[in-house]
Short mmCIF file of C-alpha atoms and ligand atoms in Angstrom, two decimals:
data_model
loop_
_atom_site.label_atom_id
_atom_site.label_comp_id
_atom_site.label_asym_id
_atom_site.label_seq_id
_atom_site.Cartn_x
_atom_site.Cartn_y
_atom_site.Cartn_z
CA MET A 223 -30.45 1.63 4.90
CA LYS A 224 -28.63 4.04 7.23
CA GLU A 225 -24.86 4.35 7.76
CA PHE A 226 -25.29 2.62 11.13
CA ASN A 227 -26.98 -0.42 9.59
CA VAL A 228 -24.39 -0.67 6.86
CA ILE A 229 -21.64 -0.85 9.48
CA GLU A 230 -23.57 -3.28 11.70
CA ASP A 231 -24.84 -5.63 9.02
CA PHE A 232 -22.01 -5.72 6.57
CA PHE A 233 -18.92 -5.02 8.60
CA LYS A 234 -19.37 -5.63 12.33
CA ALA A 235 -21.43 -8.80 11.88
CA LYS A 236 -18.83 -10.29 9.55
CA SER A 237 -15.66 -9.32 11.39
CA ILE A 238 -13.57 -12.05 12.98
CA GLN A 239 -12.54 -11.82 16.63
CA ARG A 240 -8.88 -11.72 17.63
CA LYS A 241 -7.74 -12.02 21.23
CA ASP A 242 -5.60 -8.90 20.98
CA VAL A 243 -8.57 -6.66 20.14
CA ILE A 244 -9.98 -5.15 23.33
CA ILE A 245 -12.50 -2.86 21.62
CA GLY A 246 -13.37 -3.27 17.94
CA ILE A 247 -16.03 -1.69 15.72
CA GLY A 248 -18.66 0.38 17.53
CA ASP A 249 -16.88 2.89 19.72
CA ASP A 250 -15.07 6.12 18.90
CA GLY A 251 -11.83 4.26 18.50
CA ALA A 252 -10.45 0.73 18.51
CA VAL A 253 -8.33 -0.49 21.41
CA THR A 254 -5.76 -3.18 20.73
CA HIS A 255 -2.90 -4.92 22.44
CA ILE A 256 0.64 -5.07 21.02
CA PRO A 257 2.62 -8.12 22.18
CA GLN A 258 5.82 -7.64 24.19
CA GLY A 259 8.95 -7.35 22.12
CA GLN A 260 7.05 -6.55 18.93
CA ALA A 261 7.00 -3.30 17.00
CA LEU A 262 3.83 -2.06 15.30
CA VAL A 263 3.93 -1.60 11.51
CA THR A 264 1.22 0.58 9.92
CA THR A 265 0.47 1.09 6.24
CA THR A 266 -2.34 2.66 4.18
CA ASP A 267 -3.41 2.30 0.57
CA THR A 268 -6.35 3.77 -1.32
CA LEU A 269 -8.05 2.24 -4.34
CA ILE A 270 -10.12 4.67 -6.42
CA SER A 271 -12.61 3.51 -9.02
CA GLY A 272 -11.33 4.33 -12.49
CA VAL A 273 -7.79 4.87 -11.25
CA HIS A 274 -6.78 1.69 -9.41
CA PHE A 275 -9.48 -0.61 -10.70
CA LEU A 276 -11.85 -0.60 -13.65
CA PRO A 277 -15.38 0.54 -12.68
CA ASP A 278 -16.83 -2.86 -13.65
CA THR A 279 -14.54 -4.84 -11.31
CA PRO A 280 -16.59 -7.22 -9.11
CA ALA A 281 -17.05 -5.90 -5.56
CA HIS A 282 -15.60 -9.11 -4.15
CA ALA A 283 -12.34 -8.53 -6.06
CA ILE A 284 -12.20 -4.86 -5.05
CA ALA A 285 -12.41 -5.81 -1.38
CA GLN A 286 -9.79 -8.53 -1.64
CA LYS A 287 -7.44 -6.38 -3.68
CA ALA A 288 -7.78 -3.44 -1.29
CA MET A 289 -6.82 -5.76 1.53
CA ALA A 290 -4.10 -7.62 -0.39
CA VAL A 291 -2.22 -4.47 -1.45
CA ASN A 292 -2.03 -3.41 2.18
CA LEU A 293 -0.98 -6.85 3.40
CA SER A 294 1.64 -6.82 0.65
CA ASP A 295 3.16 -3.71 2.22
CA LEU A 296 3.24 -5.48 5.57
CA ALA A 297 4.88 -8.49 3.88
CA ALA A 298 7.55 -6.20 2.42
CA MET A 299 8.31 -4.97 5.94
CA GLY A 300 8.58 -8.54 7.24
CA ALA A 301 5.48 -7.97 9.38
CA GLU A 302 2.68 -10.31 10.33
CA PRO A 303 -0.75 -8.71 9.81
CA ALA A 304 -3.16 -8.23 12.72
CA TRP A 305 -5.80 -5.54 12.09
CA ILE A 306 -7.29 -3.40 9.37
CA SER A 307 -9.50 -0.31 9.28
CA LEU A 308 -11.67 0.48 6.30
CA SER A 309 -12.64 3.90 5.03
CA LEU A 310 -15.34 3.43 2.44
CA SER A 311 -16.63 6.16 0.16
CA MET A 312 -19.54 5.07 -2.05
CA PRO A 313 -22.09 6.93 -4.14
CA GLU A 314 -25.12 5.08 -2.73
CA VAL A 315 -26.05 2.20 -0.45
CA ASP A 316 -26.17 -0.69 -2.91
CA GLU A 317 -26.88 -3.76 -0.79
CA THR A 318 -25.92 -6.26 -3.49
CA TRP A 319 -22.58 -4.56 -3.95
CA LEU A 320 -22.03 -4.30 -0.17
CA GLU A 321 -22.87 -7.96 0.31
CA ALA A 322 -20.24 -9.04 -2.23
CA PHE A 323 -17.71 -6.50 -0.96
CA SER A 324 -18.08 -7.47 2.69
CA ASN A 325 -17.96 -11.18 1.82
CA GLY A 326 -14.67 -10.62 0.00
CA LEU A 327 -13.30 -8.76 2.98
CA GLN A 328 -14.51 -11.42 5.40
CA GLN A 329 -12.91 -14.27 3.42
CA HIS A 330 -9.53 -12.56 3.44
CA SER A 331 -9.93 -11.61 7.11
CA LYS A 332 -10.46 -15.24 8.03
CA TYR A 333 -7.73 -16.53 5.77
CA TYR A 334 -5.11 -14.11 7.08
CA SER A 335 -6.48 -13.88 10.66
CA VAL A 336 -6.87 -10.14 10.35
CA GLN A 337 -9.64 -8.36 12.23
CA LEU A 338 -11.50 -5.34 10.87
CA ILE A 339 -11.43 -3.01 13.88
CA GLY A 340 -13.01 0.19 12.57
CA GLY A 341 -13.34 2.65 9.77
CA ASP A 342 -15.49 5.32 8.30
CA THR A 343 -18.40 5.23 5.86
CA VAL A 344 -19.14 8.25 3.70
CA LYS A 345 -21.08 9.16 0.58
CA GLY A 346 -18.93 10.06 -2.43
CA PRO A 347 -17.23 8.57 -5.48
CA LEU A 348 -16.34 4.90 -5.01
CA ALA A 349 -13.01 4.75 -3.14
CA ILE A 350 -11.65 2.29 -0.61
CA THR A 351 -8.93 3.15 1.86
CA ILE A 352 -7.57 0.40 4.06
CA THR A 353 -5.09 0.88 6.85
CA ALA A 354 -3.37 -2.33 7.89
CA GLN A 355 -1.36 -2.92 11.02
CA GLY A 356 0.87 -5.77 11.97
CA PHE A 357 3.80 -6.83 14.12
CA VAL A 358 7.43 -7.42 13.53
CA PRO A 359 9.92 -8.44 16.23
CA PHE A 360 11.56 -5.30 17.53
CA ASP A 361 14.59 -4.41 15.30
CA GLN A 362 13.78 -6.92 12.55
CA ALA A 363 11.68 -4.84 10.16
CA LEU A 364 12.80 -5.14 6.53
CA THR A 365 13.51 -1.80 4.90
CA ARG A 366 14.55 -0.34 1.55
CA SER A 367 17.71 1.23 2.82
CA LYS A 368 20.14 -1.48 3.89
CA ALA A 369 21.10 -3.11 0.61
CA LYS A 370 24.85 -3.17 -0.13
CA PRO A 371 26.94 -3.36 -3.32
CA GLY A 372 27.56 -7.05 -4.06
CA ASP A 373 24.16 -8.18 -2.76
CA SER A 374 22.09 -10.43 -5.01
CA LEU A 375 18.67 -9.40 -6.24
CA TYR A 376 15.67 -11.73 -6.10
CA VAL A 377 11.99 -11.59 -6.92
CA THR A 378 9.13 -13.86 -5.84
CA GLY A 379 6.54 -15.38 -8.19
CA THR A 380 6.28 -14.16 -11.77
CA LEU A 381 6.23 -10.63 -13.18
CA GLY A 382 4.07 -8.88 -15.76
CA ASP A 383 0.92 -11.00 -15.41
CA ALA A 384 -1.24 -8.27 -13.88
CA GLY A 385 -0.07 -5.82 -16.54
CA LEU A 386 -1.29 -8.04 -19.34
CA GLY A 387 -4.39 -8.81 -17.26
CA LEU A 388 -5.16 -5.07 -17.20
CA HIS A 389 -4.83 -4.81 -20.98
CA ILE A 390 -7.19 -7.77 -21.35
CA ALA A 391 -9.71 -6.20 -18.95
CA GLN A 392 -9.44 -2.91 -20.86
CA LYS A 393 -10.02 -4.84 -24.12
CA LYS A 394 -6.73 -3.50 -25.45
CA CYS A 395 -5.65 -6.99 -26.32
CA VAL A 396 -7.10 -10.44 -26.76
CA VAL A 397 -5.67 -13.68 -25.40
CA SER A 398 -6.99 -16.67 -27.30
CA ASN A 399 -6.46 -19.36 -24.66
CA PRO A 400 -9.29 -18.96 -22.09
CA LEU A 401 -7.22 -20.58 -19.32
CA ASN A 402 -4.41 -18.10 -19.83
CA GLN A 403 -6.92 -15.25 -19.93
CA ALA A 404 -8.48 -16.37 -16.64
CA PHE A 405 -5.07 -16.73 -15.00
CA LEU A 406 -3.95 -13.25 -16.10
CA LEU A 407 -7.21 -11.56 -15.03
CA ASN A 408 -6.98 -13.36 -11.73
CA ARG A 409 -3.46 -12.04 -11.20
CA LEU A 410 -4.84 -8.52 -11.77
CA ASN A 411 -7.94 -8.80 -9.60
CA TYR A 412 -6.73 -11.13 -6.86
CA PRO A 413 -3.09 -10.40 -6.02
CA THR A 414 -1.47 -12.61 -3.38
CA PRO A 415 0.38 -10.82 -0.58
CA ARG A 416 3.69 -12.68 -0.08
CA LEU A 417 3.43 -12.76 3.70
CA LEU A 418 5.15 -16.08 4.26
CA VAL A 419 8.20 -15.05 2.25
CA GLY A 420 8.30 -11.61 3.83
CA ASN A 421 8.25 -13.10 7.31
CA SER A 422 10.92 -15.67 6.46
CA LEU A 423 13.21 -12.99 5.04
CA ARG A 424 13.44 -11.03 8.30
CA ARG A 425 17.00 -11.90 9.22
CA ILE A 426 18.07 -12.77 5.71
CA ALA A 427 17.24 -9.96 3.28
CA SER A 428 19.23 -6.72 3.44
CA ALA A 429 16.39 -4.79 1.75
CA CYS A 430 12.88 -5.56 0.56
CA ILE A 431 10.03 -3.83 -1.29
CA ASP A 432 6.80 -4.99 -2.87
CA ILE A 433 6.38 -4.40 -6.58
CA SER A 434 3.24 -2.31 -7.00
CA ASP A 435 4.29 0.14 -9.71
CA GLY A 436 6.54 -2.14 -11.79
CA LEU A 437 10.00 -3.64 -11.29
CA ILE A 438 11.94 -0.69 -12.74
CA ALA A 439 10.00 1.90 -10.76
CA ASP A 440 10.18 -0.02 -7.51
CA ILE A 441 13.81 -1.16 -7.63
CA LYS A 442 14.73 2.52 -7.88
CA HIS A 443 13.33 3.02 -4.38
CA ILE A 444 15.79 0.44 -3.04
CA LEU A 445 18.67 1.87 -5.08
CA ASN A 446 17.98 5.42 -3.92
CA ALA A 447 17.40 4.52 -0.30
CA SER A 448 20.47 2.25 -0.17
CA GLN A 449 22.74 4.37 -2.38
CA CYS A 450 23.46 1.44 -4.69
CA GLY A 451 23.23 0.63 -8.38
CA ALA A 452 22.02 -2.60 -9.96
CA THR A 453 22.28 -4.80 -13.00
CA ILE A 454 19.23 -6.83 -13.95
CA HIS A 455 19.57 -9.70 -16.43
CA VAL A 456 16.32 -9.54 -18.37
CA ASP A 457 16.58 -13.18 -19.48
CA LYS A 458 16.37 -14.21 -15.83
CA LEU A 459 13.05 -12.40 -15.16
CA PRO A 460 10.47 -14.98 -14.05
CA LEU A 461 7.64 -15.11 -16.61
CA SER A 462 4.50 -17.22 -16.28
CA PRO A 463 3.65 -19.70 -19.03
CA ALA A 464 0.41 -17.72 -19.55
CA LEU A 465 2.32 -14.49 -20.23
CA LYS A 466 4.87 -16.19 -22.49
CA GLU A 467 2.18 -17.95 -24.51
CA SER A 468 0.12 -14.78 -24.95
CA VAL A 469 2.60 -12.16 -26.20
CA THR A 470 6.02 -12.01 -27.89
CA TYR A 471 9.10 -12.52 -25.73
CA SER A 472 10.09 -8.85 -25.88
CA GLN A 473 6.54 -7.77 -24.95
CA ALA A 474 6.63 -10.20 -22.02
CA ILE A 475 9.90 -8.63 -20.85
CA SER A 476 8.31 -5.17 -21.12
CA TYR A 477 5.36 -6.22 -18.99
CA ALA A 478 7.72 -7.77 -16.46
CA LEU A 479 9.90 -4.65 -16.30
CA SER A 480 7.33 -1.94 -16.11
CA ALA A 481 3.74 -3.08 -15.60
CA GLY A 482 2.45 -2.65 -12.06
CA ASP A 483 0.06 -4.53 -9.80
CA ASP A 484 1.94 -7.83 -9.44
CA TYR A 485 2.59 -7.41 -5.69
CA GLU A 486 5.57 -9.71 -5.72
CA LEU A 487 8.47 -9.04 -3.36
CA LEU A 488 11.80 -7.73 -4.61
CA PHE A 489 14.63 -8.27 -2.15
CA THR A 490 18.39 -8.25 -1.77
CA VAL A 491 20.58 -10.80 -0.01
CA SER A 492 24.26 -10.59 0.90
CA GLU A 493 26.70 -13.31 -0.12
CA GLU A 494 26.89 -14.56 3.50
CA GLN A 495 23.12 -15.00 3.76
CA LYS A 496 22.61 -16.90 0.50
CA GLY A 497 22.82 -20.33 2.10
CA HIS A 498 20.24 -19.29 4.67
CA LEU A 499 18.00 -17.98 1.93
CA GLU A 500 17.93 -21.29 0.11
CA THR A 501 17.01 -23.34 3.17
CA THR A 502 14.43 -20.79 4.29
CA LEU A 503 12.71 -20.69 0.91
CA ALA A 504 12.74 -24.48 0.70
CA ASN A 505 11.26 -24.79 4.22
CA ALA A 506 8.55 -22.25 3.42
CA ASN A 507 7.96 -24.00 0.08
CA VAL A 508 8.19 -20.73 -1.82
CA HIS A 509 10.09 -19.81 -4.92
CA ALA A 510 12.23 -16.76 -5.59
CA THR A 511 14.28 -16.09 -8.69
CA TYR A 512 17.74 -14.53 -8.85
CA ILE A 513 17.55 -11.63 -11.35
CA GLY A 514 20.70 -9.58 -10.86
CA GLN A 515 23.28 -7.96 -8.66
CA LEU A 516 23.84 -4.70 -6.81
CA ASN A 517 26.87 -2.49 -7.33
CA GLY A 518 28.29 0.81 -6.13
CA SER A 519 27.07 3.18 -8.87
CA ALA A 520 24.45 4.90 -6.73
CA GLY A 521 20.97 5.16 -8.21
CA LYS A 522 21.92 3.61 -11.58
CA LEU A 523 20.02 0.71 -13.09
CA GLN A 524 21.50 -1.30 -15.97
CA LEU A 525 19.52 -3.85 -17.93
CA ARG A 526 21.47 -6.59 -19.70
CA GLN A 527 20.57 -9.39 -22.04
CA ALA A 528 23.21 -12.08 -22.61
CA ASP A 529 26.31 -9.88 -22.46
CA LYS A 530 24.86 -6.78 -24.08
CA PRO A 531 23.03 -3.77 -22.66
CA TYR A 532 19.26 -4.12 -23.10
CA GLU A 533 17.75 -0.97 -24.59
CA TYR A 534 14.59 -0.03 -22.79
CA SER A 535 12.89 3.25 -22.05
CA ALA A 536 9.43 2.73 -20.49
CA LYS A 537 8.97 3.50 -16.81
CA GLY A 538 6.56 2.08 -14.25
CA TYR A 539 3.23 3.60 -13.34
CA GLU A 540 3.34 7.16 -12.05
CA HIS A 541 0.28 8.98 -10.73
CA PHE A 542 1.47 12.52 -11.43
P1 ADP B 752 -17.67 8.48 14.52
O1 ADP B 752 -18.88 9.31 14.23
O2 ADP B 752 -17.23 8.50 15.93
O3 ADP B 752 -16.55 8.72 13.54
P2 ADP B 752 -18.85 6.38 13.00
O4 ADP B 752 -20.31 6.54 13.11
O5 ADP B 752 -18.18 6.86 11.74
O6 ADP B 752 -18.14 6.97 14.29
O7 ADP B 752 -18.49 4.85 13.15
C1 ADP B 752 -19.04 4.08 14.18
C2 ADP B 752 -18.19 2.87 14.41
O8 ADP B 752 -18.18 2.07 13.24
C3 ADP B 752 -16.73 3.19 14.70
O9 ADP B 752 -16.23 2.22 15.61
C4 ADP B 752 -16.06 3.04 13.37
O10 ADP B 752 -14.70 2.69 13.51
C5 ADP B 752 -16.87 1.92 12.74
N1 ADP B 752 -16.95 2.00 11.27
C6 ADP B 752 -17.46 2.99 10.50
N2 ADP B 752 -17.39 2.70 9.19
C7 ADP B 752 -16.81 1.48 9.12
C8 ADP B 752 -16.44 0.64 8.05
N3 ADP B 752 -16.65 0.96 6.77
N4 ADP B 752 -15.86 -0.54 8.37
C9 ADP B 752 -15.62 -0.88 9.63
N5 ADP B 752 -15.95 -0.14 10.69
C10 ADP B 752 -16.53 1.04 10.45
MG1 MG B 753 -18.04 8.76 10.66
#
């Protein structure tokens, strides 16, 4: 099968059609329409076999994760996704793998109304780069840099699940309850981009980031960009029943603080916006947990448990 047929059969044939795409897959470039009053948000993430996913990860999960991590970045910006491009490097044309991969991509495309508008297909080690684009009303993009001392800190969902999921997948630990094991592996392989929350936070959050490298690593980006410090109360960290039942409490806290891959949103809200936050979250039927408070000691992060400092040294995932 030639490059052309791969693109035609697996990607063009399965792509959904949005009204704002004037020219999609098949020409030298895609041509799209940006609605009036909206700004374009663009983000890229690469997943490399052996680095970002285990080589035996099902192709369907690889596709959905590659898309989800990009949509998660759009969510963190408060943007609504519209289009993706896919750059696919693979060692050979494996039709079974491509079938599963393109089905995974197609399912997410339909679910999130995101059209695949182009890409590149090359021979090489297995690596998937997706560029996602979306819209945010002009001037309403959420950023890392506008948090203020006194703002409250929140996180969506639960933390640490994907971290334990990775250790299960790597056979570094065993979880006896099969339902918990399935839940944790699912959190690793099929992260959920928090688009609804991200969109609802537009006029409410002062800063927002998605947690890809672990809470401690990612909060530092907000603290540095906003010139703030923070206190996190470790007993408030949202932990799933599966995580709590599978490891000790202090291990669960460690996963929640420094394991990556959860793709939850971490955001800050000023005192004045707190009322808004509660109604917005209730209307969107989503849950976020208060975990701490910002202060003026720029760049400093304090962890506390009850009224004592919580001693902790591990960092989040760093590539270099
Ligand atoms: P060019 O030689 O001009 O770079 P290609 O032959 O690489 O064009 O691609 C042909 C068309 O197929 C282009 O519209 C490109 O965007 C699209 N395309 C290539 N690879 C992919 C892919 N993996 N997924 C989606 N579209 C792709
Ligand atoms: Mg090419």
